[in-house]
PDB file of C-alpha atoms in Angstrom:
ATOM      1  CA  UNK F   1       4.935  19.244  -7.849  1.00 52.00           C
ATOM      2  CA  UNK F   2       7.393  16.887  -9.505  1.00 63.00           C
ATOM      3  CA  UNK F   3       7.427  17.489 -13.240  1.00 72.00           C
ATOM      4  CA  UNK F   4       9.498  15.931 -15.960  1.00 81.00           C
ATOM      5  CA  UNK F   5      11.002  17.991 -18.732  1.00 84.00           C
ATOM      6  CA  UNK F   6      11.314  16.282 -22.074  1.00 87.00           C
ATOM      7  CA  UNK F   7      13.986  16.993 -24.628  1.00 91.00           C
ATOM      8  CA  UNK F   8      13.967  17.616 -27.532  1.00 93.00           C
ATOM      9  CA  UNK F   9      10.639  19.410 -27.878  1.00 89.00           C
ATOM     10  CA  UNK F  10      10.280  18.082 -31.417  1.00 92.00           C
ATOM     11  CA  UNK F  11      11.925  15.251 -33.349  1.00 95.00           C
ATOM     12  CA  UNK F  12      11.466  14.273 -36.980  1.00 96.00           C
ATOM     13  CA  UNK F  13      12.879  11.022 -38.361  1.00 97.00           C
ATOM     14  CA  UNK F  14      12.387   8.543 -41.204  1.00 97.00           C
ATOM     15  CA  UNK F  15      10.624   5.244 -40.806  1.00 97.00           C
ATOM     16  CA  UNK F  16      13.015   2.545 -39.679  1.00 97.00           C
ATOM     17  CA  UNK F  17      15.259   4.901 -37.766  1.00 97.00           C
ATOM     18  CA  UNK F  18      15.564   4.933 -33.997  1.00 97.00           C
ATOM     19  CA  UNK F  19      14.122   7.764 -31.920  1.00 97.00           C
ATOM     20  CA  UNK F  20      15.582   8.827 -28.591  1.00 97.00           C
ATOM     21  CA  UNK F  21      13.852  11.154 -26.163  1.00 97.00           C
ATOM     22  CA  UNK F  22      15.180  12.366 -22.852  1.00 96.00           C
ATOM     23  CA  UNK F  23      13.569  13.380 -19.602  1.00 95.00           C
ATOM     24  CA  UNK F  24      15.014  15.263 -16.658  1.00 93.00           C
ATOM     25  CA  UNK F  25      13.491  15.817 -13.249  1.00 90.00           C
ATOM     26  CA  UNK F  26      14.440  17.561 -10.027  1.00 87.00           C
ATOM     27  CA  UNK F  27      13.756  15.529  -6.893  1.00 83.00           C
ATOM     28  CA  UNK F  28      13.987  11.896  -5.841  1.00 86.00           C
ATOM     29  CA  UNK F  29      11.461   9.497  -7.295  1.00 85.00           C
ATOM     30  CA  UNK F  30       9.819   6.136  -6.679  1.00 82.00           C
ATOM     31  CA  UNK F  31       9.263   5.474 -10.333  1.00 84.00           C
ATOM     32  CA  UNK F  32       9.113   7.157 -13.696  1.00 88.00           C
ATOM     33  CA  UNK F  33       6.527   6.536 -16.359  1.00 85.00           C
ATOM     34  CA  UNK F  34       6.417   7.291 -20.060  1.00 90.00           C
ATOM     35  CA  UNK F  35       3.164   8.073 -21.826  1.00 86.00           C
ATOM     36  CA  UNK F  36       2.192   8.625 -25.444  1.00 87.00           C
ATOM     37  CA  UNK F  37      -0.464  10.992 -26.708  1.00 78.00           C
ATOM     38  CA  UNK F  38      -1.696  10.757 -30.263  1.00 75.00           C
ATOM     39  CA  UNK F  39      -3.062  13.975 -31.689  1.00 69.00           C
ATOM     40  CA  UNK F  40      -6.444  14.735 -30.165  1.00 56.00           C
ATOM     41  CA  UNK F  41      -6.435  11.633 -27.980  1.00 60.00           C
ATOM     42  CA  UNK F  42      -5.832  10.824 -24.344  1.00 62.00           C
ATOM     43  CA  UNK F  43      -2.585   9.716 -22.801  1.00 71.00           C
ATOM     44  CA  UNK F  44      -1.635   6.065 -23.139  1.00 75.00           C
ATOM     45  CA  UNK F  45       0.715   4.471 -20.662  1.00 77.00           C
ATOM     46  CA  UNK F  46       3.807   2.950 -22.281  1.00 88.00           C
ATOM     47  CA  UNK F  47       6.188   1.782 -19.601  1.00 89.00           C
ATOM     48  CA  UNK F  48       7.083   2.241 -15.943  1.00 86.00           C
ATOM     49  CA  UNK F  49      10.587   2.006 -14.552  1.00 91.00           C
ATOM     50  CA  UNK F  50      11.210   1.878 -10.824  1.00 89.00           C
ATOM     51  CA  UNK F  51      13.927   3.830  -9.093  1.00 91.00           C
ATOM     52  CA  UNK F  52      15.974   0.682  -8.421  1.00 93.00           C
ATOM     53  CA  UNK F  53      15.949  -0.317 -12.091  1.00 95.00           C
ATOM     54  CA  UNK F  54      18.410   0.974 -14.667  1.00 97.00           C
ATOM     55  CA  UNK F  55      16.905  -0.332 -17.877  1.00 97.00           C
ATOM     56  CA  UNK F  56      13.642  -1.805 -19.018  1.00 95.00           C
ATOM     57  CA  UNK F  57      12.381  -3.166 -22.330  1.00 95.00           C
ATOM     58  CA  UNK F  58       8.925  -3.512 -23.789  1.00 92.00           C
ATOM     59  CA  UNK F  59       8.699  -4.533 -27.430  1.00 95.00           C
ATOM     60  CA  UNK F  60      10.458  -1.840 -29.475  1.00 96.00           C
ATOM     61  CA  UNK F  61      10.741   0.435 -26.433  1.00 96.00           C
ATOM     62  CA  UNK F  62      13.795   0.712 -24.235  1.00 97.00           C
ATOM     63  CA  UNK F  63      13.817   2.954 -21.196  1.00 97.00           C
ATOM     64  CA  UNK F  64      16.845   3.822 -19.105  1.00 98.00           C
ATOM     65  CA  UNK F  65      16.963   5.567 -15.774  1.00 97.00           C
ATOM     66  CA  UNK F  66      19.922   7.290 -14.155  1.00 96.00           C
ATOM     67  CA  UNK F  67      18.861   8.452 -10.704  1.00 95.00           C
ATOM     68  CA  UNK F  68      22.256  10.055 -10.045  1.00 95.00           C
ATOM     69  CA  UNK F  69      21.698  12.357 -13.012  1.00 95.00           C
ATOM     70  CA  UNK F  70      17.947  12.536 -12.453  1.00 94.00           C
ATOM     71  CA  UNK F  71      17.311  11.619 -16.055  1.00 96.00           C
ATOM     72  CA  UNK F  72      15.616   9.013 -18.165  1.00 96.00           C
ATOM     73  CA  UNK F  73      15.599   8.200 -21.841  1.00 97.00           C
ATOM     74  CA  UNK F  74      13.079   6.507 -24.088  1.00 98.00           C
ATOM     75  CA  UNK F  75      14.361   4.756 -27.188  1.00 98.00           C
ATOM     76  CA  UNK F  76      11.982   3.597 -29.907  1.00 97.00           C
ATOM     77  CA  UNK F  77      13.721   1.252 -32.304  1.00 97.00           C
ATOM     78  CA  UNK F  78      12.776   0.684 -35.945  1.00 97.00           C
ATOM     79  CA  UNK F  79      10.224   3.471 -35.819  1.00 97.00           C
ATOM     80  CA  UNK F  80       6.960   3.362 -37.767  1.00 96.00           C
ATOM     81  CA  UNK F  81       4.654   6.084 -39.007  1.00 95.00           C
ATOM     82  CA  UNK F  82       2.176   4.968 -36.329  1.00 93.00           C
ATOM     83  CA  UNK F  83       4.684   6.014 -33.661  1.00 95.00           C
ATOM     84  CA  UNK F  84       4.009   9.637 -34.576  1.00 94.00           C
ATOM     85  CA  UNK F  85       2.744  11.194 -31.341  1.00 91.00           C
ATOM     86  CA  UNK F  86       3.788  13.281 -28.348  1.00 88.00           C
ATOM     87  CA  UNK F  87       5.689  11.468 -25.634  1.00 92.00           C
ATOM     88  CA  UNK F  88       5.576  12.493 -21.989  1.00 89.00           C
ATOM     89  CA  UNK F  89       7.582  11.396 -19.003  1.00 91.00           C
ATOM     90  CA  UNK F  90       6.081  11.419 -15.541  1.00 85.00           C
ATOM     91  CA  UNK F  91       8.400  11.107 -12.561  1.00 84.00           C
ATOM     92  CA  UNK F  92       6.571  10.091  -9.406  1.00 77.00           C
ATOM     93  CA  UNK F  93       7.858  10.377  -5.885  1.00 71.00           C
ATOM     94  CA  UNK F  94       6.137  10.031  -2.534  1.00 59.00           C
ATOM     95  CA  UNK F  95       2.677  11.474  -2.378  1.00 50.00           C
ATOM     96  CA  UNK F  96       3.050  13.706  -5.391  1.00 50.00           C
ATOM     97  CA  UNK F  97       0.847  13.011  -8.336  1.00 53.00           C
ATOM     98  CA  UNK F  98       1.829  12.739 -11.950  1.00 56.00           C
ATOM     99  CA  UNK F  99       2.404  16.113 -13.511  1.00 58.00           C
ATOM    100  CA  UNK F 100       3.203  16.185 -17.188  1.00 64.00           C
ATOM    101  CA  UNK F 101       5.332  18.645 -19.107  1.00 68.00           C
ATOM    102  CA  UNK F 102       5.087  19.687 -22.725  1.00 74.00           C
ATOM    103  CA  UNK F 103       6.366  16.412 -24.090  1.00 86.00           C
ATOM    104  CA  UNK F 104       8.432  15.538 -27.144  1.00 92.00           C
ATOM    105  CA  UNK F 105       6.558  15.678 -30.407  1.00 90.00           C
ATOM    106  CA  UNK F 106       7.803  12.825 -32.584  1.00 94.00           C
ATOM    107  CA  UNK F 107       7.100  12.740 -36.308  1.00 94.00           C
ATOM    108  CA  UNK F 108       7.985   9.585 -38.219  1.00 96.00           C
ATOM    109  CA  UNK F 109       7.972  10.169 -41.951  1.00 95.00           C
ATOM    110  CA  UNK F 110       7.066   7.253 -44.250  1.00 92.00           C
TER     111      UNK F 110
ATOM    112  CA  UNK N   1     -15.033  -2.325 -24.134  1.00 58.00           C
ATOM    113  CA  UNK N   2     -13.890   1.257 -23.539  1.00 67.00           C
ATOM    114  CA  UNK N   3     -11.890   1.502 -20.319  1.00 86.00           C
ATOM    115  CA  UNK N   4     -12.227   5.204 -19.474  1.00 90.00           C
ATOM    116  CA  UNK N   5     -14.862   7.212 -21.288  1.00 92.00           C
ATOM    117  CA  UNK N   6     -15.741  10.882 -21.202  1.00 94.00           C
ATOM    118  CA  UNK N   7     -18.692  12.826 -22.512  1.00 95.00           C
ATOM    119  CA  UNK N   8     -18.957  15.068 -24.343  1.00 96.00           C
ATOM    120  CA  UNK N   9     -15.897  14.984 -26.558  1.00 92.00           C
ATOM    121  CA  UNK N  10     -16.334  18.619 -27.542  1.00 94.00           C
ATOM    122  CA  UNK N  11     -18.076  21.358 -25.613  1.00 96.00           C
ATOM    123  CA  UNK N  12     -18.510  24.899 -26.877  1.00 97.00           C
ATOM    124  CA  UNK N  13     -20.306  27.320 -24.611  1.00 96.00           C
ATOM    125  CA  UNK N  14     -20.658  30.971 -23.646  1.00 97.00           C
ATOM    126  CA  UNK N  15     -18.982  32.713 -20.746  1.00 97.00           C
ATOM    127  CA  UNK N  16     -20.999  32.566 -17.551  1.00 97.00           C
ATOM    128  CA  UNK N  17     -22.688  29.264 -18.313  1.00 97.00           C
ATOM    129  CA  UNK N  18     -22.574  26.186 -16.081  1.00 97.00           C
ATOM    130  CA  UNK N  19     -21.526  22.891 -17.655  1.00 97.00           C
ATOM    131  CA  UNK N  20     -20.655  19.328 -16.695  1.00 97.00           C
ATOM    132  CA  UNK N  21     -18.286  16.752 -18.093  1.00 97.00           C
ATOM    133  CA  UNK N  22     -18.915  13.118 -17.278  1.00 97.00           C
ATOM    134  CA  UNK N  23     -16.382  10.351 -16.785  1.00 97.00           C
ATOM    135  CA  UNK N  24     -16.871   6.641 -16.343  1.00 96.00           C
ATOM    136  CA  UNK N  25     -14.388   3.801 -15.955  1.00 95.00           C
ATOM    137  CA  UNK N  26     -15.158   0.093 -16.231  1.00 94.00           C
ATOM    138  CA  UNK N  27     -11.783  -1.102 -14.971  1.00 90.00           C
ATOM    139  CA  UNK N  28     -12.840  -1.565 -11.375  1.00 91.00           C
ATOM    140  CA  UNK N  29     -10.273   1.004 -10.288  1.00 88.00           C
ATOM    141  CA  UNK N  30     -10.377   2.693  -6.914  1.00 86.00           C
ATOM    142  CA  UNK N  31      -9.026   6.093  -7.874  1.00 84.00           C
ATOM    143  CA  UNK N  32     -10.142   8.589 -10.490  1.00 88.00           C
ATOM    144  CA  UNK N  33      -8.611  11.893 -11.553  1.00 87.00           C
ATOM    145  CA  UNK N  34      -9.305  15.030 -13.509  1.00 90.00           C
ATOM    146  CA  UNK N  35      -6.500  16.732 -15.429  1.00 88.00           C
ATOM    147  CA  UNK N  36      -6.450  19.975 -17.372  1.00 88.00           C
ATOM    148  CA  UNK N  37      -4.229  20.374 -20.411  1.00 82.00           C
ATOM    149  CA  UNK N  38      -3.858  23.998 -21.351  1.00 71.00           C
ATOM    150  CA  UNK N  39      -2.836  25.592 -24.621  1.00 69.00           C
ATOM    151  CA  UNK N  40       0.833  25.162 -23.731  1.00 61.00           C
ATOM    152  CA  UNK N  41       0.244  21.394 -23.479  1.00 62.00           C
ATOM    153  CA  UNK N  42       1.003  21.178 -19.787  1.00 63.00           C
ATOM    154  CA  UNK N  43      -1.120  18.496 -18.197  1.00 70.00           C
ATOM    155  CA  UNK N  44      -1.866  19.274 -14.566  1.00 74.00           C
ATOM    156  CA  UNK N  45      -3.902  17.408 -12.028  1.00 76.00           C
ATOM    157  CA  UNK N  46      -7.006  19.078 -10.666  1.00 85.00           C
ATOM    158  CA  UNK N  47      -8.681  16.473  -8.477  1.00 82.00           C
ATOM    159  CA  UNK N  48      -8.267  12.926  -7.327  1.00 82.00           C
ATOM    160  CA  UNK N  49     -10.922  10.715  -5.760  1.00 83.00           C
ATOM    161  CA  UNK N  50     -10.298   7.404  -4.040  1.00 80.00           C
ATOM    162  CA  UNK N  51     -13.375   5.280  -3.351  1.00 76.00           C
ATOM    163  CA  UNK N  52     -15.624   8.323  -3.659  1.00 74.00           C
ATOM    164  CA  UNK N  53     -13.484  10.356  -1.272  1.00 75.00           C
ATOM    165  CA  UNK N  54     -11.594  13.478  -2.314  1.00 78.00           C
ATOM    166  CA  UNK N  55      -7.850  12.896  -2.007  1.00 71.00           C
ATOM    167  CA  UNK N  56      -6.291  15.724  -3.985  1.00 67.00           C
ATOM    168  CA  UNK N  57      -7.688  19.133  -4.620  1.00 68.00           C
ATOM    169  CA  UNK N  58      -5.084  21.242  -6.325  1.00 66.00           C
ATOM    170  CA  UNK N  59      -5.356  24.969  -6.524  1.00 72.00           C
ATOM    171  CA  UNK N  60      -8.284  25.350  -8.830  1.00 84.00           C
ATOM    172  CA  UNK N  61     -11.086  27.893  -8.592  1.00 89.00           C
ATOM    173  CA  UNK N  62     -14.017  26.734  -6.507  1.00 90.00           C
ATOM    174  CA  UNK N  63     -16.126  27.118  -9.626  1.00 94.00           C
ATOM    175  CA  UNK N  64     -14.860  23.633 -10.388  1.00 93.00           C
ATOM    176  CA  UNK N  65     -16.491  20.913  -8.357  1.00 91.00           C
ATOM    177  CA  UNK N  66     -16.010  17.177  -8.803  1.00 91.00           C
ATOM    178  CA  UNK N  67     -18.847  14.820  -7.997  1.00 91.00           C
ATOM    179  CA  UNK N  68     -18.420  11.095  -7.524  1.00 90.00           C
ATOM    180  CA  UNK N  69     -21.779   9.286  -7.324  1.00 90.00           C
ATOM    181  CA  UNK N  70     -19.994   5.940  -7.190  1.00 90.00           C
ATOM    182  CA  UNK N  71     -16.553   4.445  -7.615  1.00 89.00           C
ATOM    183  CA  UNK N  72     -16.903   4.145 -11.376  1.00 94.00           C
ATOM    184  CA  UNK N  73     -17.897   7.743 -12.048  1.00 95.00           C
ATOM    185  CA  UNK N  74     -16.276  11.109 -11.485  1.00 94.00           C
ATOM    186  CA  UNK N  75     -18.046  14.064 -13.017  1.00 96.00           C
ATOM    187  CA  UNK N  76     -16.689  17.582 -13.278  1.00 96.00           C
ATOM    188  CA  UNK N  77     -19.040  20.511 -12.835  1.00 96.00           C
ATOM    189  CA  UNK N  78     -17.924  23.975 -13.830  1.00 96.00           C
ATOM    190  CA  UNK N  79     -19.904  27.042 -12.829  1.00 96.00           C
ATOM    191  CA  UNK N  80     -19.717  30.524 -14.322  1.00 97.00           C
ATOM    192  CA  UNK N  81     -17.374  29.525 -17.109  1.00 97.00           C
ATOM    193  CA  UNK N  82     -14.562  31.935 -18.034  1.00 96.00           C
ATOM    194  CA  UNK N  83     -12.456  32.306 -21.158  1.00 95.00           C
ATOM    195  CA  UNK N  84      -9.438  30.903 -19.336  1.00 92.00           C
ATOM    196  CA  UNK N  85     -11.255  27.648 -18.716  1.00 94.00           C
ATOM    197  CA  UNK N  86     -10.821  26.755 -22.372  1.00 94.00           C
ATOM    198  CA  UNK N  87      -8.650  23.642 -22.432  1.00 92.00           C
ATOM    199  CA  UNK N  88      -8.752  19.903 -22.882  1.00 90.00           C
ATOM    200  CA  UNK N  89      -9.887  18.067 -19.756  1.00 94.00           C
ATOM    201  CA  UNK N  90      -8.800  14.492 -19.221  1.00 90.00           C
ATOM    202  CA  UNK N  91     -10.256  11.980 -16.839  1.00 92.00           C
ATOM    203  CA  UNK N  92      -8.081   9.101 -15.648  1.00 88.00           C
ATOM    204  CA  UNK N  93      -8.268   6.152 -13.295  1.00 86.00           C
ATOM    205  CA  UNK N  94      -5.839   3.860 -11.514  1.00 80.00           C
ATOM    206  CA  UNK N  95      -5.981   0.775  -9.333  1.00 77.00           C
ATOM    207  CA  UNK N  96      -4.563   2.663  -6.410  1.00 61.00           C
ATOM    208  CA  UNK N  97      -6.125   1.787  -3.117  1.00 52.00           C
ATOM    209  CA  UNK N  98      -3.762   4.077  -1.249  1.00 52.00           C
ATOM    210  CA  UNK N  99      -4.496   7.079  -3.432  1.00 45.00           C
ATOM    211  CA  UNK N 100      -0.851   8.097  -3.616  1.00 45.00           C
ATOM    212  CA  UNK N 101      -0.470   7.848  -7.359  1.00 44.00           C
ATOM    213  CA  UNK N 102       1.952   4.954  -7.591  1.00 46.00           C
ATOM    214  CA  UNK N 103      -0.160   2.938  -9.987  1.00 56.00           C
ATOM    215  CA  UNK N 104      -0.462   3.407 -13.718  1.00 66.00           C
ATOM    216  CA  UNK N 105      -3.094   5.862 -14.742  1.00 72.00           C
ATOM    217  CA  UNK N 106      -5.395   5.116 -17.666  1.00 80.00           C
ATOM    218  CA  UNK N 107      -6.711   8.165 -19.436  1.00 82.00           C
ATOM    219  CA  UNK N 108      -9.922   8.956 -21.207  1.00 87.00           C
ATOM    220  CA  UNK N 109      -9.982  10.545 -24.680  1.00 85.00           C
ATOM    221  CA  UNK N 110     -10.354  14.068 -23.361  1.00 89.00           C
ATOM    222  CA  UNK N 111     -13.028  16.742 -23.589  1.00 93.00           C
ATOM    223  CA  UNK N 112     -12.144  19.875 -25.510  1.00 92.00           C
ATOM    224  CA  UNK N 113     -13.881  22.792 -23.821  1.00 95.00           C
ATOM    225  CA  UNK N 114     -14.097  26.091 -25.663  1.00 95.00           C
ATOM    226  CA  UNK N 115     -15.517  29.094 -23.848  1.00 96.00           C
ATOM    227  CA  UNK N 116     -16.580  31.968 -26.106  1.00 96.00           C
TER     228      UNK N 116
END
């Protein structure tokens, strides 16, 4: 099944700084989604970017997609302590379902 | 106004027992899913139901059986529990009338199952 691989596995920054996470995948996709998981909670959908889009914004989130490199990045600007969570990418193509990897664990220090 | 709810939140049980986890969504979605997140944090799909019909049945032991009494509910029954079944199980739903996973999935809070 299609599975995204997030990088880095862990990221620790100070409040106010920007956080960048990357995702790579292997086969062609229809869209790619980013999810957040707070400790002990379920996944929360953040943003979806379609294969014909290169960049998308939602509040403090900016997602880019490079289908030629089969990669995506998630940028969180002006981070807050509440952004502390694990972030997962989910590439989706054809009939394959979302399969999540290990995610990037982001820690934002006050 | 919880969108996707699961019960129980925690479940601790002995090997060999039979247990159920319940899931309900009030979003009016057509498709519901069960995921398993193991100790390595990989989240993998187990089952998908679209309008009460099984769409996806990944390679899981037949001790796991989903039951969908109606479109808003998808329960997971597990027979003869084993140590390796210990994990967090997530229910999700999406407004996906085609059942091909192209719509956003909304997840429940998870059920942490511990088999002793």
